[in-house]
Amino acid sequence: MRTLIRGGRVIDPASGRDEVADVAIANGRIQAIGDAPGDFGADRVIDADGLVVCPGLVDMHVHLREPGQEWKEDIESGSRAAAAGGVTSVACMANTRPVNDRRSVTEQIKSTAQRVGLSRVHPIGAITRDLAGETLTEMHELAGAGCVAFSDDGRPVPDAGIMRRALEYAATFDYLLILHEEEGALSAGGAMNEGAHATRMGLPGIPNASEDVMIARDVILAELTGGRIHIAHVATSGGVELIRQAQARGLPVTGEAAPHHLFLTDTDVGAFDSHAKMAPPLRSPEDRAAVRAAVADGTLTAIATDHAPHEADAKSEAFACCANGVTGLETLLGLTLRLVDEEVLDLPSALARVTNGPAEVLGLEAGRLGVGEVADVCLFDPETEWTVEPERMYSRSVNTPFAGWRLRGRVTHTLVGGRLAYPFGDAE
Ligand SMILES: [Zn+2]
């Protein structure tokens, strides 16, 4: 299948390319940008007049729920949501049931994702067995099966000695550890951000310190061991500052922001809206501003959704008890583009945070649109406005706090390895 994408605005943040050009695709790779070779006979032409053509999005923090909780999401529904959102690479967290702490689970995820064929799914292996924080997994074996990083996400690694050993082991193979930073004794019993709003609502709070002390600990342990760490869903101004200081000292510390922490604050919990319950919690306006500034100045090189599907029942219990998390794959692009409208980032920089930024953290061959690269491509109409309507989403769960938001930028096509993954149902 040879595809010609004709006349779009081609933006490749990795190379700085930003021009109206044709993109020629053959054998799953980009053959040319600009004039196609004279003998290039396209089987399919996509008219991209007025559209942006960019690398397929890379979401490095997703919970696909398969195996074990397929009623919330499975690899097929998650892959459809990804494709509809312009996301061509998905890194999925290890807190499945059973946990992805063994080779057989990694292989099962990869083979199912390949059969579905709508997105490149990259499993993340657990740091500790059953995410219990006690015994290290066989990281080398998991990496051999296809894990691209290691994380106990959903939980921290509470014991500093275990974390030290995990980092020492990871450092010998240059594996990346992705860290959910939460100090259990400080966040225990908490339901939302500690502050005036929690007090008014009579809810127990989670202080910023819960996140900050663990980031500080792990930066120190990364320095001690030479291990590479990536801080997941950074939500506090103190956390941002610790990462910035670590980078200034030359340590291999990266981080990501989640869209909900870039747009919402603890007051969005409103009257106990369970869709605003997440870990780490929505923080103060000052924290939101700090996370935005860190995304703008490149301290945080990735925007990642922490896509965490839950069925309605799991979100309908009392606020203090109900499940944490929000879905995100289908709103990632629109919310990222909103950062452009709000003048936090220019368009190429915003796209960098969802393409080559996360791809480079994970070391994936993805997130770039250059000749010879794999043809993972997202096309979107930057002007079309749309309303976030949960009932029209492809994810099996639609726990989003952004329902009803008007977003600009609608995905029109998603190509994975040159094949059309979205719109669905395209005959090859
Ligand atoms: Zn997560």
Short mmCIF file of C-alpha atoms and ligand atoms in Angstrom, two decimals:
data_model
loop_
_atom_site.label_atom_id
_atom_site.label_comp_id
_atom_site.label_asym_id
_atom_site.label_seq_id
_atom_site.Cartn_x
_atom_site.Cartn_y
_atom_site.Cartn_z
CA MET A 1 0.00 0.00 0.00
CA ARG A 2 1.45 3.35 -1.11
CA THR A 3 -0.12 6.42 0.39
CA LEU A 4 0.30 10.04 -0.59
CA ILE A 5 -0.73 12.67 1.96
CA ARG A 6 -1.17 15.71 -0.18
CA GLY A 7 -0.76 19.35 0.74
CA GLY A 8 -0.87 19.33 4.55
CA ARG A 9 1.09 21.46 7.00
CA VAL A 10 3.81 19.01 7.97
CA ILE A 11 5.13 19.63 11.48
CA ASP A 12 7.95 17.47 12.81
CA PRO A 13 9.08 18.86 16.17
CA ALA A 14 12.19 16.65 16.26
CA SER A 15 13.70 18.19 13.12
CA GLY A 16 12.04 21.60 13.26
CA ARG A 17 10.26 21.01 9.96
CA ASP A 18 7.12 23.10 9.55
CA GLU A 19 6.02 23.51 5.94
CA VAL A 20 3.22 22.69 3.54
CA ALA A 21 4.35 19.55 1.74
CA ASP A 22 3.31 16.15 0.46
CA VAL A 23 4.25 13.02 2.40
CA ALA A 24 4.81 9.82 0.46
CA ILE A 25 4.56 6.50 2.31
CA ALA A 26 5.51 3.03 1.09
CA ASN A 27 6.35 -0.22 2.85
CA GLY A 28 5.32 1.26 6.17
CA ARG A 29 7.89 4.05 6.09
CA ILE A 30 8.12 7.67 4.99
CA GLN A 31 9.63 7.62 1.50
CA ALA A 32 9.65 11.34 0.85
CA ILE A 33 8.52 14.66 2.24
CA GLY A 34 8.08 17.27 -0.46
CA ASP A 35 8.21 15.99 -4.02
CA ALA A 36 7.45 12.29 -4.21
CA PRO A 37 9.77 10.17 -6.38
CA GLY A 38 8.76 10.31 -10.05
CA ASP A 39 7.74 6.66 -10.11
CA PHE A 40 5.66 6.88 -6.92
CA GLY A 41 2.24 5.57 -7.85
CA ALA A 42 -0.03 6.08 -4.85
CA ASP A 43 -2.73 3.50 -4.10
CA ARG A 44 -4.39 6.00 -1.83
CA VAL A 45 -4.31 9.78 -1.72
CA ILE A 46 -5.34 11.66 1.40
CA ASP A 47 -6.18 15.29 0.74
CA ALA A 48 -4.62 17.13 3.67
CA ASP A 49 -5.41 20.66 2.53
CA GLY A 50 -5.96 22.68 5.73
CA LEU A 51 -4.82 19.82 7.95
CA VAL A 52 -1.76 19.44 10.16
CA VAL A 53 0.31 16.33 9.46
CA CYS A 54 2.44 15.39 12.47
CA PRO A 55 4.02 12.30 13.98
CA GLY A 56 1.55 9.91 15.58
CA LEU A 57 1.18 10.76 19.25
CA VAL A 58 3.09 8.79 21.89
CA ASP A 59 1.30 8.33 25.22
CA MET A 60 3.78 6.93 27.70
CA HIS A 61 1.35 6.45 30.60
CA VAL A 62 -1.76 4.35 29.92
CA HIS A 63 -3.66 1.70 31.84
CA LEU A 64 -5.15 -0.80 29.38
CA ARG A 65 -6.65 -3.05 32.12
CA GLU A 66 -6.04 -6.28 30.17
CA PRO A 67 -5.43 -8.87 31.48
CA GLY A 68 -7.86 -8.97 34.35
CA GLN A 69 -10.24 -6.03 34.28
CA GLU A 70 -11.53 -6.10 30.73
CA TRP A 71 -14.88 -4.66 31.74
CA LYS A 72 -13.08 -1.35 32.36
CA GLU A 73 -11.02 -1.47 29.16
CA ASP A 74 -9.27 -4.06 27.07
CA ILE A 75 -6.44 -3.86 24.61
CA GLU A 76 -8.85 -3.61 21.69
CA SER A 77 -11.03 -0.84 23.15
CA GLY A 78 -7.96 0.99 24.40
CA SER A 79 -6.32 0.69 20.98
CA ARG A 80 -9.46 2.08 19.33
CA ALA A 81 -9.48 4.99 21.73
CA ALA A 82 -5.81 5.59 20.98
CA ALA A 83 -6.30 5.50 17.22
CA ALA A 84 -9.28 7.85 17.43
CA GLY A 85 -7.15 10.20 19.49
CA GLY A 86 -4.23 10.23 17.04
CA VAL A 87 -2.10 8.13 19.40
CA THR A 88 0.02 5.54 17.59
CA SER A 89 2.27 4.40 20.46
CA VAL A 90 0.96 3.46 23.89
CA ALA A 91 3.07 2.46 26.88
CA CYS A 92 0.89 0.47 29.25
CA MET A 93 1.38 0.22 32.98
CA ALA A 94 1.97 -3.01 34.86
CA ASN A 95 -0.95 -2.95 37.31
CA THR A 96 -2.98 -5.52 35.41
CA ARG A 97 -4.35 -8.70 37.02
CA PRO A 98 -2.13 -10.61 37.15
CA VAL A 99 0.47 -7.88 37.36
CA ASN A 100 2.87 -7.60 34.43
CA ASP A 101 5.73 -8.90 36.56
CA ARG A 102 6.44 -11.97 34.42
CA ARG A 103 7.26 -12.78 30.86
CA SER A 104 3.96 -14.51 30.06
CA VAL A 105 1.91 -11.38 30.80
CA THR A 106 4.21 -9.19 28.70
CA GLU A 107 3.94 -11.61 25.80
CA GLN A 108 0.18 -11.84 26.13
CA ILE A 109 -0.19 -8.05 25.98
CA LYS A 110 2.08 -7.78 22.98
CA SER A 111 0.44 -10.55 21.00
CA THR A 112 -3.08 -9.27 21.66
CA ALA A 113 -2.06 -5.74 20.66
CA GLN A 114 -0.52 -7.03 17.45
CA ARG A 115 -3.65 -8.95 16.59
CA VAL A 116 -5.76 -5.83 17.14
CA GLY A 117 -3.25 -3.89 15.07
CA LEU A 118 -4.50 -0.36 15.74
CA SER A 119 -1.65 0.93 17.88
CA ARG A 120 1.89 0.05 18.90
CA VAL A 121 1.58 -1.14 22.47
CA HIS A 122 4.72 -1.11 24.62
CA PRO A 123 4.36 -2.91 27.95
CA ILE A 124 5.94 -1.49 31.07
CA GLY A 125 7.03 -4.17 33.53
CA ALA A 126 6.66 -4.03 37.29
CA ILE A 127 9.60 -3.03 39.47
CA THR A 128 8.50 -5.36 42.28
CA ARG A 129 6.56 -8.61 42.23
CA ASP A 130 2.82 -8.06 42.41
CA LEU A 131 3.59 -4.36 42.98
CA ALA A 132 4.06 -5.30 46.61
CA GLY A 133 7.24 -3.26 47.01
CA GLU A 134 9.19 -6.18 48.44
CA THR A 135 10.88 -8.40 45.85
CA LEU A 136 12.40 -7.14 42.61
CA THR A 137 11.11 -8.59 39.35
CA GLU A 138 13.38 -10.22 36.78
CA MET A 139 13.76 -6.99 34.86
CA HIS A 140 16.17 -8.46 32.36
CA GLU A 141 13.76 -11.21 31.45
CA LEU A 142 10.89 -8.73 31.18
CA ALA A 143 12.96 -6.46 28.96
CA GLY A 144 13.73 -9.46 26.78
CA ALA A 145 10.01 -10.09 26.41
CA GLY A 146 9.43 -6.52 25.28
CA CYS A 147 9.06 -4.27 28.33
CA VAL A 148 10.35 -0.78 27.54
CA ALA A 149 10.59 0.50 31.14
CA PHE A 150 9.66 -0.50 34.68
CA SER A 151 7.10 0.95 37.05
CA ASP A 152 4.91 0.01 40.00
CA ASP A 153 2.64 2.89 38.92
CA GLY A 154 -0.48 3.23 40.95
CA ARG A 155 1.80 2.68 43.90
CA PRO A 156 5.16 4.00 45.03
CA VAL A 157 8.06 1.76 46.01
CA PRO A 158 7.88 2.51 49.74
CA ASP A 159 11.16 0.97 50.89
CA ALA A 160 14.20 3.11 50.04
CA GLY A 161 16.50 0.10 50.21
CA ILE A 162 14.43 -1.79 47.63
CA MET A 163 14.40 1.30 45.42
CA ARG A 164 18.16 1.56 45.71
CA ARG A 165 18.58 -2.04 44.61
CA ALA A 166 16.09 -1.59 41.76
CA LEU A 167 18.03 1.44 40.54
CA GLU A 168 21.38 -0.33 40.85
CA TYR A 169 20.07 -3.23 38.80
CA ALA A 170 18.38 -1.00 36.24
CA ALA A 171 21.51 1.12 35.87
CA THR A 172 23.62 -1.85 34.80
CA PHE A 173 21.34 -2.32 31.76
CA ASP A 174 20.34 1.34 31.36
CA TYR A 175 16.70 0.51 32.03
CA LEU A 176 14.32 3.36 32.86
CA LEU A 177 12.28 3.38 36.07
CA ILE A 178 9.02 5.36 35.93
CA LEU A 179 8.04 6.44 39.42
CA HIS A 180 4.68 7.11 41.02
CA GLU A 181 5.76 9.37 43.87
CA GLU A 182 3.70 9.16 47.01
CA GLU A 183 4.78 8.77 50.61
CA GLY A 184 2.21 6.42 52.07
CA ALA A 185 2.34 7.68 55.63
CA LEU A 186 1.72 11.24 54.44
CA SER A 187 -1.07 10.45 51.98
CA ALA A 188 -2.78 7.73 54.04
CA GLY A 189 -6.51 8.22 54.20
CA GLY A 190 -6.38 11.30 51.98
CA ALA A 191 -9.04 11.81 49.33
CA MET A 192 -7.98 15.08 47.70
CA ASN A 193 -5.45 17.90 47.88
CA GLU A 194 -4.81 19.12 51.40
CA GLY A 195 -5.95 22.70 51.60
CA ALA A 196 -8.80 25.09 52.22
CA HIS A 197 -11.12 23.35 49.77
CA ALA A 198 -10.67 19.94 51.43
CA THR A 199 -11.26 21.53 54.82
CA ARG A 200 -14.51 23.12 53.63
CA MET A 201 -15.68 19.79 52.28
CA GLY A 202 -14.64 17.88 55.35
CA LEU A 203 -12.40 15.54 53.33
CA PRO A 204 -9.02 14.29 54.53
CA GLY A 205 -6.19 15.87 52.52
CA ILE A 206 -3.02 14.71 50.80
CA PRO A 207 -0.22 17.25 51.29
CA ASN A 208 2.17 18.24 48.50
CA ALA A 209 4.87 16.86 50.77
CA SER A 210 3.66 13.32 50.05
CA GLU A 211 4.82 13.72 46.47
CA ASP A 212 7.79 16.00 47.11
CA VAL A 213 9.63 13.91 49.69
CA MET A 214 9.53 10.85 47.44
CA ILE A 215 10.80 12.79 44.42
CA ALA A 216 13.60 14.12 46.62
CA ARG A 217 14.40 10.61 47.87
CA ASP A 218 14.49 9.14 44.39
CA VAL A 219 16.57 11.94 42.91
CA ILE A 220 19.13 11.28 45.67
CA LEU A 221 19.00 7.53 44.98
CA ALA A 222 19.35 8.11 41.25
CA GLU A 223 22.47 10.12 41.95
CA LEU A 224 23.80 7.42 44.27
CA THR A 225 23.25 4.59 41.79
CA GLY A 226 23.54 6.21 38.38
CA GLY A 227 20.01 4.99 37.57
CA ARG A 228 17.71 6.73 35.11
CA ILE A 229 14.35 7.86 36.51
CA HIS A 230 11.22 9.42 35.03
CA ILE A 231 8.72 11.02 37.39
CA ALA A 232 5.13 10.21 36.43
CA HIS A 233 2.28 12.73 36.60
CA VAL A 234 4.14 15.57 38.33
CA ALA A 235 1.56 17.69 40.12
CA THR A 236 3.32 19.96 42.63
CA SER A 237 5.45 23.09 42.37
CA GLY A 238 7.94 21.50 44.75
CA GLY A 239 8.21 18.41 42.58
CA VAL A 240 8.86 20.53 39.52
CA GLU A 241 11.60 22.39 41.35
CA LEU A 242 13.29 19.17 42.51
CA ILE A 243 13.33 17.84 38.93
CA ARG A 244 14.67 21.13 37.62
CA GLN A 245 17.48 21.11 40.19
CA ALA A 246 18.33 17.48 39.41
CA GLN A 247 18.55 18.25 35.70
CA ALA A 248 20.72 21.29 36.41
CA ARG A 249 23.12 18.95 38.22
CA GLY A 250 23.20 16.75 35.12
CA LEU A 251 21.24 13.83 36.55
CA PRO A 252 19.22 11.62 34.17
CA VAL A 253 15.85 12.68 35.58
CA THR A 254 12.86 13.34 33.32
CA GLY A 255 9.20 13.91 34.02
CA GLU A 256 5.74 14.15 32.57
CA ALA A 257 2.59 16.17 33.20
CA ALA A 258 -0.94 14.82 32.90
CA PRO A 259 -3.53 16.96 31.10
CA HIS A 260 -5.80 17.07 34.16
CA HIS A 261 -3.03 18.64 36.24
CA LEU A 262 -2.47 21.20 33.48
CA PHE A 263 -6.10 22.32 33.35
CA LEU A 264 -7.82 21.55 36.64
CA THR A 265 -7.30 22.39 40.32
CA ASP A 266 -8.68 21.10 43.59
CA THR A 267 -11.70 23.41 43.34
CA ASP A 268 -12.78 21.33 40.30
CA VAL A 269 -13.64 18.59 42.77
CA GLY A 270 -16.67 20.83 43.17
CA ALA A 271 -19.45 19.02 44.97
CA PHE A 272 -17.63 15.71 45.34
CA ASP A 273 -17.27 15.09 41.59
CA SER A 274 -15.69 11.64 41.46
CA HIS A 275 -14.34 12.33 37.97
CA ALA A 276 -11.98 14.77 39.64
CA LYS A 277 -10.58 12.12 41.99
CA MET A 278 -7.13 10.97 41.02
CA ALA A 279 -3.67 10.18 42.36
CA PRO A 280 -1.82 12.44 42.68
CA PRO A 281 -4.79 14.70 43.37
CA LEU A 282 -5.66 17.92 41.59
CA ARG A 283 -3.56 20.55 43.34
CA SER A 284 -3.70 24.31 43.82
CA PRO A 285 -3.65 27.01 41.11
CA GLU A 286 -0.01 27.71 42.04
CA ASP A 287 0.89 24.07 41.45
CA ARG A 288 -0.95 24.05 38.15
CA ALA A 289 0.98 27.15 37.08
CA ALA A 290 4.27 25.52 38.06
CA VAL A 291 3.50 22.35 36.08
CA ARG A 292 2.52 24.45 33.07
CA ALA A 293 5.75 26.44 33.32
CA ALA A 294 7.73 23.19 33.49
CA VAL A 295 6.04 21.85 30.36
CA ALA A 296 6.71 25.17 28.64
CA ASP A 297 10.42 25.36 29.53
CA GLY A 298 11.09 21.68 28.80
CA THR A 299 11.74 20.54 32.36
CA LEU A 300 8.89 18.13 31.65
CA THR A 301 9.33 16.85 28.09
CA ALA A 302 6.19 14.73 27.99
CA ILE A 303 2.48 15.16 28.39
CA ALA A 304 1.05 11.74 29.25
CA THR A 305 -2.56 10.99 29.98
CA ASP A 306 -2.45 8.47 32.85
CA HIS A 307 -5.49 7.06 30.97
CA ALA A 308 -7.17 5.14 33.81
CA PRO A 309 -10.54 3.70 32.78
CA HIS A 310 -13.11 2.81 35.43
CA GLU A 311 -16.69 1.64 34.98
CA ALA A 312 -19.45 3.88 36.30
CA ASP A 313 -19.96 1.83 39.46
CA ALA A 314 -16.34 2.28 40.53
CA LYS A 315 -16.85 6.04 40.28
CA SER A 316 -20.27 6.19 41.90
CA GLU A 317 -19.26 5.36 45.46
CA ALA A 318 -18.74 8.09 48.04
CA PHE A 319 -15.95 10.45 47.00
CA ALA A 320 -13.57 9.34 49.73
CA CYS A 321 -13.90 5.66 48.68
CA CYS A 322 -14.33 5.76 44.91
CA ALA A 323 -11.67 4.78 42.40
CA ASN A 324 -8.92 7.18 41.32
CA GLY A 325 -8.34 8.13 37.72
CA VAL A 326 -9.56 9.66 34.50
CA THR A 327 -9.54 8.54 30.88
CA GLY A 328 -7.48 10.57 28.47
CA LEU A 329 -6.52 9.02 25.13
CA GLU A 330 -9.28 10.73 23.18
CA THR A 331 -8.79 14.18 24.71
CA LEU A 332 -4.98 14.27 24.68
CA LEU A 333 -4.57 16.13 21.40
CA GLY A 334 -7.39 18.60 21.99
CA LEU A 335 -6.16 19.50 25.46
CA THR A 336 -2.56 19.77 24.28
CA LEU A 337 -3.68 22.16 21.53
CA ARG A 338 -5.56 24.16 24.14
CA LEU A 339 -2.17 24.93 25.69
CA VAL A 340 -1.38 26.64 22.40
CA ASP A 341 -4.61 28.66 22.52
CA GLU A 342 -3.77 29.65 26.09
CA GLU A 343 -0.26 30.68 24.95
CA VAL A 344 1.57 28.25 27.19
CA LEU A 345 3.38 26.70 24.19
CA ASP A 346 3.66 27.29 20.45
CA LEU A 347 2.23 24.58 18.22
CA PRO A 348 5.46 22.72 17.38
CA SER A 349 6.55 22.69 21.04
CA ALA A 350 3.15 21.47 22.15
CA LEU A 351 3.30 18.64 19.61
CA ALA A 352 6.83 17.82 20.78
CA ARG A 353 5.47 17.03 24.27
CA VAL A 354 3.20 14.32 22.84
CA THR A 355 5.50 12.97 20.10
CA ASN A 356 9.31 12.98 20.20
CA GLY A 357 9.46 14.12 23.83
CA PRO A 358 7.99 10.93 25.32
CA ALA A 359 9.49 8.76 22.55
CA GLU A 360 12.98 9.90 23.52
CA VAL A 361 12.38 9.22 27.21
CA LEU A 362 11.39 5.63 26.37
CA GLY A 363 13.93 5.20 23.58
CA LEU A 364 11.23 4.30 21.06
CA GLU A 365 11.57 4.50 17.31
CA ALA A 366 8.54 6.79 17.18
CA GLY A 367 7.48 10.38 17.45
CA ARG A 368 9.32 11.64 14.37
CA LEU A 369 8.26 12.43 10.85
CA GLY A 370 11.33 12.15 8.67
CA VAL A 371 12.35 10.31 5.54
CA GLY A 372 13.06 6.69 6.44
CA GLU A 373 11.11 6.83 9.71
CA VAL A 374 8.19 4.52 10.39
CA ALA A 375 4.98 5.96 8.96
CA ASP A 376 3.12 6.58 12.22
CA VAL A 377 1.21 9.73 11.36
CA CYS A 378 -1.56 11.84 12.82
CA LEU A 379 -3.60 14.20 10.68
CA PHE A 380 -5.85 16.73 12.33
CA ASP A 381 -7.93 19.72 11.46
CA PRO A 382 -6.58 22.48 13.72
CA GLU A 383 -9.66 24.68 13.35
CA THR A 384 -12.54 22.28 13.91
CA GLU A 385 -14.09 22.67 17.33
CA TRP A 386 -15.77 19.74 19.02
CA THR A 387 -17.40 18.98 22.33
CA VAL A 388 -16.13 16.21 24.60
CA GLU A 389 -19.07 13.81 24.69
CA PRO A 390 -18.38 10.66 26.75
CA GLU A 391 -21.18 8.75 24.97
CA ARG A 392 -19.32 9.15 21.68
CA MET A 393 -15.97 7.87 22.91
CA TYR A 394 -14.38 4.56 22.02
CA SER A 395 -12.85 3.77 25.39
CA ARG A 396 -14.93 1.21 27.30
CA SER A 397 -14.98 3.58 30.27
CA VAL A 398 -15.63 7.28 29.98
CA ASN A 399 -14.68 8.68 33.35
CA THR A 400 -13.56 12.09 32.16
CA PRO A 401 -13.71 15.40 34.01
CA PHE A 402 -13.64 17.15 30.63
CA ALA A 403 -17.16 16.20 29.49
CA GLY A 404 -18.79 19.17 27.83
CA TRP A 405 -15.50 21.00 27.20
CA ARG A 406 -15.14 22.63 23.81
CA LEU A 407 -11.81 21.66 22.28
CA ARG A 408 -10.20 22.71 19.03
CA GLY A 409 -8.41 20.24 16.78
CA ARG A 410 -10.06 17.12 15.51
CA VAL A 411 -8.16 14.00 14.44
CA THR A 412 -9.11 13.07 10.86
CA HIS A 413 -6.69 10.20 10.15
CA THR A 414 -4.27 8.05 12.12
CA LEU A 415 -1.74 5.88 10.30
CA VAL A 416 0.28 3.16 12.00
CA GLY A 417 3.12 1.84 9.87
CA GLY A 418 1.41 3.36 6.83
CA ARG A 419 -1.87 1.52 7.48
CA LEU A 420 -4.99 3.50 8.27
CA ALA A 421 -5.90 2.82 11.91
CA TYR A 422 -8.50 5.60 12.04
CA PRO A 423 -11.10 6.14 10.66
CA PHE A 424 -11.95 2.51 11.41
CA GLY A 425 -13.10 0.02 8.85
CA ASP A 426 -10.82 1.10 6.06
CA ALA A 427 -10.19 -1.78 3.67
CA GLU A 428 -6.52 -2.25 2.91
ZN ZN B 1 -1.00 5.71 36.31
#
